Amino acid sequence: MKKTLRQMRPVYVAGIGLHRYQRMSDTPYVTLGLTAIREAIADAKIEWRNVESGYTGTAFIGMAASRPMLRHLGATGIAIAQVENASASGSTAVRQACLDVASGLTDVSLAVGVDKPGPIAGAPGKTNIHDLVGRRVVPFTHFALLANEYMNRYGATAEEVAMVAVKNNRNGANNPYAQRQKAVTLDEVLAGPPISGSLTRLQCCPVGEGAAAVIVVSDDAIDKLGIDRSRAIRVTASVSRSERVYRGAKNFDAELTRETVAQAYDEAQISPQELDVVELHDAFTIEELLYVEAMGLCGEGEGARMITSGAVDIGGKCAISASGGLLAMGHPIGPTGTGQVAEIARQLRGEAGVRQQPNARTGLAHMVGVGAVCVVHVLQKDS
Amino acid sequence: MSENASPPTELFSAAAEPELNGRRCRACGYVFFPPQSYGCEYCGAPGDQLEPKALRGAGALASFATVHLHQGKDMEAPFTVGVIVLDDGPAVRAILTQRTDEGLKIGERMRAVIVETNSEGARARELRFRREETAR
Ligand SMILES: [Zn+2]
């Protein structure tokens, strides 16, 4: 019989660590990754030799990225693999680590996301299927087209869409790991430079380098290694889906998210009203509006009002992208999804400092990969 | 190129009233563009079940965006991309003949036209769309 993650052995996030997301530099990926992993190990108060498997989420570094990095922690002989799932690579690495622990194959597993932007071409361009626009439509234009359609359908304004960047940059200004750590005004966002359609530069996420690590453990490991149970955050759903043909649907991106999130709610046995914190795929401002609706946090067409009402600010009903999101924290691809899970765990522990959402107990991390895939994790603080 | 690589498929017919070379799945009826012969995305029927289906180059504008930043040398920004829901079913993305989105309205009628391009010394023909009122 099929089982959900929640029906398997409980899995907990016990350690989190990051290397700041930043503009491309000459820092080797090994340094980025080791910084995040060492921080996560120290956070869990365990030792590297306790880690039994490791998944490296990365899209651009190249083949066999794990061993050249992990060996410097002491080559213990653990199972390792690279995980590539476009923007959801780091989320998928977390999922693989969770599955190892949930199944009982390991008691302690590592998911690390690490990346540096590189010239590797994606496989979707190698199918020999051509369309009328080719590379003239890149992701920012894809989302500019969705923004145009959304604004026309619901009467939302360009200013309302741009407010997502104001909110998320305000949050990112308080995140030492964020690539953009500066609050911006609506006028600054709208002032440009224009990129595509109504999207301006600050409405598009920066793609840089960085790393994020998450250590997941079993109950046995918590007992055996003396891990602080009060800081361990349970993963109650881990769902991964890919796009179907949504005949008649207005928007495939939103539809894939709607399906994946619905499955995650079902598996975690929660309703959207219970969410206190959400990290979602806000690579472009319009996405946050589409996804808050697809997640059922508000009704269809109410996304813009939801953002501007303050309901998704830190301190509001559900803080969305308290980290700054992809728009401010940045989107180094491999690390992004892992970093989201780290932020949710930090929030549910109550350790997010000035970014803390009060009394956060239930959180969700959501990533979309251009593949097109969607990966969603639900994390909950044991009551 | 390996011998089993599938050759590029012509995307459109270069007639006076150009048509798009879509495909229709014999097994489930799914009509799609761009053409491919790998298999049906909707029902999984193999490529031999995918038959040619000409799609008239006429439809309604569902969305548009003027691209201000473009790194490729094939085209100079600004240019405008539109989503056109063809009368024959599929929605397609195409470059519009007008450089900016001036005057465009969602829902208005669009018509396919063939445009001669000359990028990096290579002459080519592209299918683009323009507003029906300016097509007259
Ligand atoms: Zn079919």
Coordinates of C-alpha atoms and ligand atoms in Angstrom, one line a residue:
Chain A
M1 CA 0.0 0.0 0.0
K2 CA 1.2 3.5 -0.7
K3 CA 2.3 5.6 2.2
T4 CA 2.8 9.3 2.7
L5 CA 5.8 10.7 4.4
R6 CA 3.8 11.3 7.5
Q7 CA 2.9 7.6 7.7
M8 CA 6.5 6.6 7.6
R9 CA 9.2 7.1 10.3
P10 CA 9.1 10.7 11.6
V11 CA 11.7 13.0 10.0
Y12 CA 13.0 16.1 11.6
V13 CA 15.1 19.0 10.5
A14 CA 17.8 19.1 13.2
G15 CA 20.4 21.4 11.6
I16 CA 20.4 24.3 9.2
G17 CA 23.2 26.4 7.7
L18 CA 23.9 28.8 4.9
H19 CA 26.5 30.6 3.0
R20 CA 25.3 34.0 2.0
Y21 CA 23.7 34.3 -1.4
Q22 CA 25.8 36.8 -3.4
R23 CA 27.0 37.9 -6.8
M24 CA 29.2 35.7 -8.7
S25 CA 32.8 35.8 -7.2
D26 CA 35.9 33.7 -7.4
T27 CA 34.9 31.8 -4.3
P28 CA 35.1 28.1 -5.1
Y29 CA 31.9 26.1 -4.7
V30 CA 33.7 24.0 -2.1
T31 CA 34.0 26.9 0.2
L32 CA 30.4 27.9 -0.3
G33 CA 29.1 24.4 0.4
L34 CA 31.4 23.6 3.3
T35 CA 30.4 26.9 5.1
A36 CA 26.7 25.9 4.9
I37 CA 27.3 22.3 5.9
R38 CA 29.6 23.1 8.8
E39 CA 27.1 25.6 10.1
A40 CA 24.3 23.0 9.8
I41 CA 26.4 20.3 11.7
A42 CA 27.2 22.8 14.4
D43 CA 23.6 23.8 14.6
A44 CA 22.5 20.2 15.1
K45 CA 25.3 19.7 17.6
I46 CA 26.4 16.5 15.9
E47 CA 29.5 15.5 14.1
W48 CA 30.1 14.9 10.4
R49 CA 30.8 11.2 11.0
N50 CA 27.2 10.9 12.2
V51 CA 25.9 11.8 8.7
E52 CA 25.0 8.7 6.7
S53 CA 24.0 10.0 3.3
G54 CA 24.3 13.3 1.4
Y55 CA 22.5 14.8 -1.5
T56 CA 23.9 17.8 -3.4
G57 CA 21.3 19.9 -5.2
T58 CA 23.0 21.7 -8.0
A59 CA 22.3 22.7 -11.6
F60 CA 25.4 24.5 -12.9
I61 CA 28.6 23.2 -11.2
G62 CA 29.0 20.1 -13.3
M63 CA 29.2 16.4 -12.9
A64 CA 30.2 14.7 -9.6
A65 CA 30.1 17.8 -7.4
S66 CA 29.7 16.1 -4.0
R67 CA 32.9 14.2 -3.3
P68 CA 35.3 17.0 -4.1
M69 CA 33.4 19.1 -1.5
L70 CA 32.4 16.6 1.2
R71 CA 35.8 14.9 1.5
H72 CA 37.1 17.9 3.4
L73 CA 34.7 17.1 6.2
G74 CA 36.5 13.8 6.6
A75 CA 35.9 11.1 3.9
T76 CA 33.6 8.7 5.8
G77 CA 32.4 6.6 2.9
I78 CA 28.8 7.8 3.0
A79 CA 26.3 7.4 0.1
I80 CA 26.4 10.5 -2.0
A81 CA 24.6 11.7 -5.1
Q82 CA 23.9 14.9 -7.1
V83 CA 20.4 16.1 -7.5
E84 CA 19.4 18.2 -10.5
N85 CA 15.8 19.4 -10.8
A86 CA 16.3 22.9 -12.2
S87 CA 15.3 25.5 -9.7
A88 CA 13.9 22.8 -7.5
S89 CA 17.2 21.0 -7.2
G90 CA 17.7 21.9 -3.6
S91 CA 14.1 21.1 -2.7
T92 CA 14.5 17.7 -4.3
A93 CA 17.8 17.1 -2.4
V94 CA 15.8 17.7 0.8
R95 CA 13.2 15.3 -0.3
Q96 CA 15.7 12.6 -1.0
A97 CA 17.3 13.1 2.4
C98 CA 13.9 12.9 4.0
L99 CA 13.0 9.7 2.2
D100 CA 16.3 8.1 3.4
V101 CA 15.5 8.8 7.0
A102 CA 11.7 8.1 6.7
S103 CA 12.3 4.7 5.1
G104 CA 14.8 3.7 7.8
L105 CA 17.8 3.5 5.5
T106 CA 19.6 6.2 7.5
D107 CA 19.2 8.0 10.8
V108 CA 21.0 11.2 9.7
S109 CA 21.0 12.6 6.2
L110 CA 22.3 15.8 4.6
A111 CA 20.8 17.9 1.9
V112 CA 23.0 20.6 0.6
G113 CA 22.3 23.0 -2.2
V114 CA 25.3 24.8 -3.8
D115 CA 25.7 26.5 -7.1
K116 CA 27.6 29.0 -9.1
P117 CA 26.0 30.4 -12.3
G118 CA 27.6 28.7 -15.3
P119 CA 27.2 28.2 -19.0
I120 CA 25.6 24.8 -19.0
A121 CA 22.7 24.6 -21.4
G122 CA 19.4 23.0 -20.2
A123 CA 18.1 19.9 -21.8
P124 CA 14.7 21.3 -22.8
G125 CA 16.6 23.2 -25.6
K126 CA 18.0 19.9 -26.9
T127 CA 14.7 18.2 -27.8
N128 CA 14.8 19.4 -31.4
I129 CA 11.3 20.7 -31.0
H130 CA 11.2 24.3 -32.0
D131 CA 8.6 27.0 -31.6
L132 CA 8.0 30.4 -33.1
V133 CA 9.9 32.4 -30.4
G134 CA 12.9 30.3 -29.4
R135 CA 15.2 32.0 -26.9
R136 CA 13.5 35.3 -27.3
V137 CA 11.1 34.2 -24.6
V138 CA 13.2 33.7 -21.5
P139 CA 11.7 33.2 -18.0
F140 CA 11.2 36.9 -17.3
T141 CA 9.1 37.2 -20.4
H142 CA 7.2 34.1 -19.6
F143 CA 6.2 35.7 -16.4
A144 CA 5.7 39.1 -17.9
L145 CA 3.1 37.5 -20.2
L146 CA 1.4 35.9 -17.1
A147 CA 1.4 39.3 -15.4
N148 CA -0.2 41.0 -18.3
E149 CA -2.9 38.4 -18.4
Y150 CA -3.4 38.5 -14.7
M151 CA -3.7 42.3 -14.5
N152 CA -6.2 42.3 -17.4
R153 CA -8.3 39.5 -15.9
Y154 CA -8.6 40.8 -12.4
G155 CA -8.0 44.5 -12.8
A156 CA -4.9 44.5 -10.7
T157 CA -2.4 47.3 -11.3
A158 CA 1.3 47.2 -12.1
E159 CA 1.8 49.0 -8.7
E160 CA 0.0 46.2 -6.8
V161 CA 2.2 43.5 -8.5
A162 CA 5.3 45.6 -7.8
M163 CA 4.4 45.7 -4.1
V164 CA 5.6 42.1 -3.8
A165 CA 9.1 43.4 -4.4
V166 CA 8.7 46.1 -1.7
K167 CA 7.5 43.6 0.9
N168 CA 10.2 40.9 0.1
N169 CA 13.0 43.4 0.0
R170 CA 11.9 44.8 3.3
N171 CA 12.2 41.2 4.7
G172 CA 15.5 40.6 3.0
A173 CA 17.0 43.7 4.4
N174 CA 17.0 41.9 7.8
N175 CA 18.5 38.6 6.5
P176 CA 22.3 38.4 6.7
Y177 CA 22.2 35.6 4.1
A178 CA 20.3 37.6 1.5
Q179 CA 21.9 38.8 -1.7
R180 CA 19.8 42.0 -1.7
Q181 CA 19.8 43.4 1.8
K182 CA 18.2 46.8 1.2
A183 CA 14.7 48.0 1.6
V184 CA 13.2 49.6 -1.5
T185 CA 10.3 51.9 -2.1
L186 CA 7.5 51.3 -4.6
D187 CA 8.8 54.2 -6.7
E188 CA 12.3 52.6 -6.7
V189 CA 10.8 49.3 -7.9
L190 CA 8.7 51.0 -10.6
A191 CA 11.6 53.3 -11.8
G192 CA 13.2 50.4 -13.5
P193 CA 15.2 49.6 -15.5
P194 CA 12.4 47.9 -17.4
I195 CA 13.0 44.2 -18.3
S196 CA 9.9 42.8 -19.9
G197 CA 6.3 43.8 -19.9
S198 CA 5.5 45.5 -16.6
L199 CA 8.4 43.7 -14.8
T200 CA 11.3 45.9 -13.8
R201 CA 14.7 44.8 -12.6
L202 CA 13.7 44.7 -8.9
Q203 CA 10.8 42.5 -9.8
C204 CA 13.1 39.8 -11.1
C205 CA 15.3 37.8 -8.7
P206 CA 19.0 38.0 -8.7
V207 CA 20.8 34.8 -9.7
G208 CA 24.1 34.5 -7.9
E209 CA 26.1 31.9 -5.9
G210 CA 25.6 30.5 -2.4
A211 CA 24.9 27.4 -0.4
A212 CA 22.3 26.1 2.0
A213 CA 22.3 22.9 4.1
V214 CA 19.7 21.0 6.0
I215 CA 20.3 17.9 8.2
V216 CA 17.4 15.7 8.7
V217 CA 17.2 13.0 11.4
S218 CA 15.1 10.2 12.9
D219 CA 13.7 9.9 16.4
D220 CA 16.4 7.3 17.0
A221 CA 19.1 9.8 16.1
I222 CA 17.6 12.5 18.3
D223 CA 17.9 10.1 21.3
K224 CA 21.2 8.5 20.3
L225 CA 23.0 11.7 19.5
G226 CA 21.5 13.8 22.2
I227 CA 20.0 16.3 19.7
D228 CA 17.8 19.0 21.3
R229 CA 14.3 17.8 20.6
S230 CA 12.8 21.2 21.2
R231 CA 14.7 22.6 18.2
A232 CA 13.9 19.7 15.9
I233 CA 11.1 20.5 13.4
R234 CA 9.1 17.7 11.9
V235 CA 8.7 17.4 8.1
T236 CA 5.1 16.3 7.7
A237 CA 4.8 16.3 3.9
S238 CA 7.2 16.1 1.0
V239 CA 5.5 16.2 -2.4
S240 CA 7.0 16.4 -5.9
R241 CA 4.9 16.6 -9.0
S242 CA 5.5 17.5 -12.7
E243 CA 3.3 19.4 -15.1
R244 CA 0.3 17.7 -16.8
V245 CA -1.7 19.0 -19.7
Y246 CA -4.3 21.2 -18.0
R247 CA -6.9 21.4 -20.7
G248 CA -9.0 24.5 -20.1
A249 CA -6.9 25.8 -17.3
K250 CA -6.0 29.5 -17.5
N251 CA -2.5 29.1 -16.2
F252 CA -0.3 26.0 -16.1
D253 CA 2.1 27.4 -13.6
A254 CA -0.6 28.1 -11.0
E255 CA -2.3 24.8 -11.8
L256 CA 0.8 22.7 -11.1
T257 CA 1.2 24.6 -7.8
R258 CA -2.4 24.1 -6.9
E259 CA -2.2 20.3 -7.4
T260 CA 1.1 19.9 -5.6
V261 CA 0.1 22.1 -2.6
A262 CA -3.3 20.4 -2.4
Q263 CA -1.5 17.0 -2.2
A264 CA 0.8 18.4 0.5
Y265 CA -2.1 19.7 2.6
D266 CA -3.7 16.4 2.3
E267 CA -0.7 14.4 3.3
A268 CA 0.2 16.7 6.2
Q269 CA -3.5 16.9 7.2
I270 CA -3.6 20.7 7.4
S271 CA -5.6 23.4 5.8
P272 CA -4.2 26.6 4.3
Q273 CA -5.6 28.6 7.1
E274 CA -3.2 26.8 9.5
L275 CA -0.1 28.1 7.7
D276 CA 1.9 30.7 9.7
V277 CA 4.9 31.0 7.3
V278 CA 5.4 30.3 3.6
E279 CA 8.5 30.5 1.4
L280 CA 7.3 30.4 -2.2
H281 CA 8.8 30.7 -5.7
D282 CA 8.8 34.4 -6.1
A283 CA 11.4 34.6 -8.9
F284 CA 9.2 37.3 -10.4
T285 CA 6.7 39.4 -8.5
I286 CA 3.6 38.2 -10.3
E287 CA 4.3 34.6 -9.2
E288 CA 3.6 35.5 -5.6
L289 CA 0.1 36.6 -6.5
L290 CA -0.6 33.5 -8.6
Y291 CA 0.7 31.2 -5.9
V292 CA -1.0 32.7 -2.9
E293 CA -4.3 32.1 -4.8
A294 CA -3.3 28.6 -5.9
M295 CA -2.3 27.7 -2.3
G296 CA -5.8 28.7 -1.2
L297 CA -4.5 31.5 1.1
C298 CA -7.0 33.8 -0.6
G299 CA -9.6 33.6 -3.3
E300 CA -9.0 33.8 -7.1
G301 CA -8.1 37.3 -8.2
E302 CA -7.6 38.4 -4.6
G303 CA -3.8 37.9 -4.5
A304 CA -2.9 41.6 -5.1
R305 CA -5.2 42.8 -2.3
M306 CA -3.8 40.1 0.0
I307 CA -0.2 41.3 -0.6
T308 CA -1.1 45.0 -0.1
S309 CA -3.3 44.4 3.0
G310 CA -0.4 43.4 5.2
A311 CA -1.8 39.9 5.8
V312 CA 1.3 38.3 4.4
D313 CA 3.8 40.6 6.1
I314 CA 5.8 39.4 9.1
G315 CA 3.3 39.8 11.9
G316 CA 0.4 39.3 9.6
K317 CA -1.8 36.2 9.3
C318 CA 0.8 34.3 7.3
A319 CA 4.3 35.6 6.6
I320 CA 5.2 35.0 3.0
S321 CA 8.9 35.0 2.1
A322 CA 10.1 36.3 5.5
S323 CA 13.6 35.5 4.3
G324 CA 13.2 38.0 1.5
G325 CA 12.2 35.3 -0.9
L326 CA 13.9 34.7 -4.2
L327 CA 13.4 38.4 -5.0
A328 CA 15.6 39.6 -2.2
M329 CA 17.4 36.6 -0.7
G330 CA 18.3 35.6 -4.2
H331 CA 18.0 32.6 -6.4
P332 CA 21.4 30.7 -6.8
I333 CA 19.3 27.7 -8.2
G334 CA 20.9 24.7 -6.4
P335 CA 20.7 26.2 -2.9
T336 CA 17.3 28.0 -3.2
G337 CA 15.0 25.2 -2.2
T338 CA 17.2 24.0 0.6
G339 CA 17.5 27.6 1.9
Q340 CA 13.7 27.9 2.0
V341 CA 13.4 24.8 4.2
A342 CA 16.2 26.3 6.5
E343 CA 14.2 29.5 6.8
I344 CA 11.0 27.7 7.6
A345 CA 12.7 25.6 10.3
R346 CA 14.3 28.7 11.7
Q347 CA 10.9 30.4 11.9
L348 CA 9.2 27.4 13.6
R349 CA 12.0 27.2 16.1
G350 CA 11.4 30.9 16.9
E351 CA 15.0 31.7 16.1
A352 CA 14.4 34.2 13.2
G353 CA 15.2 37.3 15.2
V354 CA 13.9 40.5 13.7
R355 CA 12.3 38.4 10.9
Q356 CA 10.4 36.3 13.3
Q357 CA 6.7 35.5 12.6
P358 CA 5.1 35.4 16.0
N359 CA 4.0 32.0 17.2
A360 CA 4.8 30.2 14.0
R361 CA 4.0 26.5 14.2
T362 CA 3.2 25.4 10.6
G363 CA 5.2 26.3 7.5
L364 CA 5.4 25.4 3.8
A365 CA 8.2 25.7 1.3
H366 CA 7.3 25.7 -2.4
M367 CA 9.6 25.6 -5.4
V368 CA 8.9 25.4 -9.1
G369 CA 11.5 24.2 -11.6
V370 CA 11.5 25.2 -15.3
G371 CA 11.2 21.5 -16.1
A372 CA 8.3 22.0 -15.1
V373 CA 8.3 20.5 -11.7
C374 CA 6.9 21.6 -8.3
V375 CA 8.2 20.5 -4.9
V376 CA 6.5 21.3 -1.7
H377 CA 7.5 20.6 1.9
V378 CA 5.3 21.1 5.0
L379 CA 7.1 21.6 8.3
Q380 CA 5.5 21.6 11.7
K381 CA 6.6 22.2 15.2
D382 CA 5.5 19.4 17.5
S383 CA 3.0 20.7 20.0
Chain B
M1 CA 24.3 14.8 -35.5
S2 CA 23.4 11.2 -34.7
E3 CA 21.5 9.3 -37.3
N4 CA 18.4 8.9 -35.3
A5 CA 18.1 12.6 -34.5
S6 CA 14.7 13.8 -35.5
P7 CA 15.0 16.5 -38.3
P8 CA 13.7 20.0 -37.6
T9 CA 10.1 20.2 -38.5
E10 CA 8.7 23.0 -40.6
L11 CA 6.6 25.2 -38.3
F12 CA 4.4 26.9 -40.9
S13 CA 3.5 27.0 -44.5
A14 CA 4.7 30.1 -46.3
A15 CA 1.4 30.7 -48.2
A16 CA -0.2 34.1 -48.6
E17 CA -2.4 33.2 -45.7
P18 CA 0.1 31.2 -43.7
E19 CA -1.0 28.2 -41.7
L20 CA 0.8 26.7 -38.6
N21 CA 1.8 23.1 -38.9
G22 CA 0.1 21.6 -35.9
R23 CA -0.5 18.0 -35.0
R24 CA -3.6 16.1 -34.0
C25 CA -3.5 12.9 -32.0
R26 CA -5.6 10.2 -33.6
A27 CA -6.0 8.4 -30.3
C28 CA -7.4 11.2 -28.2
G29 CA -8.0 14.1 -30.5
Y30 CA -5.5 16.4 -28.7
V31 CA -4.4 19.3 -31.1
F32 CA -1.1 21.0 -30.4
F33 CA 1.6 23.2 -31.7
P34 CA 4.6 23.2 -32.1
P35 CA 4.7 19.9 -34.1
Q36 CA 6.7 16.9 -32.9
S37 CA 6.6 13.2 -33.6
Y38 CA 7.8 11.8 -30.3
G39 CA 4.4 11.0 -28.7
C40 CA 1.2 12.6 -27.5
E41 CA 1.7 14.7 -24.4
Y42 CA -1.9 14.2 -23.4
C43 CA -2.5 10.4 -23.8
G44 CA 0.9 9.0 -24.5
A45 CA 0.1 7.6 -28.0
P46 CA 3.3 7.0 -30.0
G47 CA 4.5 9.4 -32.7
D48 CA 2.9 7.5 -35.6
Q49 CA -0.5 8.5 -34.1
L50 CA 0.2 12.2 -34.5
E51 CA -1.1 13.4 -37.8
P52 CA -0.6 16.8 -39.4
K53 CA -3.2 19.3 -38.7
A54 CA -3.1 22.7 -40.3
L55 CA -4.0 25.6 -38.0
R56 CA -5.2 28.8 -39.5
G57 CA -3.1 31.8 -38.6
A58 CA -5.9 33.6 -36.9
G59 CA -6.9 34.0 -33.3
A60 CA -7.3 36.3 -30.3
L61 CA -4.6 38.0 -28.3
A62 CA -4.5 36.6 -24.8
S63 CA -1.5 38.4 -23.5
F64 CA 1.5 40.5 -24.6
A65 CA 4.8 41.8 -23.3
T66 CA 7.3 44.2 -24.7
V67 CA 10.8 42.8 -24.1
H68 CA 13.3 45.5 -23.2
L69 CA 16.3 43.3 -22.4
H70 CA 17.5 40.7 -24.8
Q71 CA 21.0 39.3 -25.0
G72 CA 20.7 37.4 -28.2
K73 CA 22.0 39.0 -31.4
D74 CA 19.1 37.6 -33.4
M75 CA 16.8 40.4 -32.5
E76 CA 17.1 43.9 -31.1
A77 CA 15.0 45.0 -28.1
P78 CA 12.5 46.3 -27.8
F79 CA 10.2 43.8 -29.4
T80 CA 6.9 42.4 -28.4
V81 CA 5.8 38.9 -27.7
G82 CA 2.1 37.9 -27.8
V83 CA 0.1 34.8 -26.8
I84 CA -2.5 34.1 -29.4
V85 CA -5.3 31.6 -28.8
L86 CA -5.8 30.3 -32.3
D87 CA -9.4 29.8 -33.6
D88 CA -8.3 26.2 -34.2
G89 CA -7.5 25.6 -30.5
P90 CA -3.9 25.8 -29.3
A91 CA -2.4 29.0 -27.8
V92 CA 0.9 29.9 -29.4
R93 CA 3.6 32.4 -28.5
A94 CA 4.8 34.6 -31.3
I95 CA 6.7 37.7 -32.0
L96 CA 4.4 40.5 -33.1
T97 CA 5.1 42.7 -36.0
Q98 CA 4.9 45.9 -33.9
R99 CA 8.0 46.6 -31.8
T100 CA 6.1 47.9 -28.8
D101 CA 2.8 47.1 -27.2
E102 CA 1.3 50.4 -28.3
G103 CA -2.4 50.1 -29.0
L104 CA -2.6 46.4 -28.2
K105 CA -5.7 45.1 -26.4
I106 CA -6.2 41.7 -24.9
G107 CA -9.0 39.9 -26.8
E108 CA -8.4 41.6 -30.2
R109 CA -8.1 39.7 -33.4
M110 CA -4.6 38.8 -34.6
R111 CA -3.5 37.4 -38.0
A112 CA -0.3 35.5 -38.9
V113 CA 2.1 37.0 -41.5
I114 CA 5.4 35.9 -42.9
V115 CA 8.3 38.2 -42.3
E116 CA 11.6 38.2 -44.1
T117 CA 14.4 38.5 -41.5
N118 CA 18.1 39.1 -42.0
S119 CA 20.0 38.4 -38.8
E120 CA 23.8 38.1 -38.9
G121 CA 23.7 37.9 -42.6
A122 CA 21.4 34.9 -42.7
R123 CA 18.1 35.4 -44.5
A124 CA 15.2 33.6 -43.0
R125 CA 11.4 33.6 -42.9
E126 CA 9.6 33.9 -39.7
L127 CA 5.9 33.6 -38.8
R128 CA 4.8 36.6 -36.8
F129 CA 1.4 38.0 -35.8
R130 CA -0.1 41.4 -36.3
R131 CA -3.3 43.1 -35.4
E132 CA -6.1 42.3 -37.8
E133 CA -7.1 45.9 -38.3
T134 CA -3.5 46.8 -39.5
A135 CA -3.4 43.6 -41.6
R136 CA -6.0 45.0 -44.0
Ligands
ZN1 ZN -3.3 11.7 -27.5

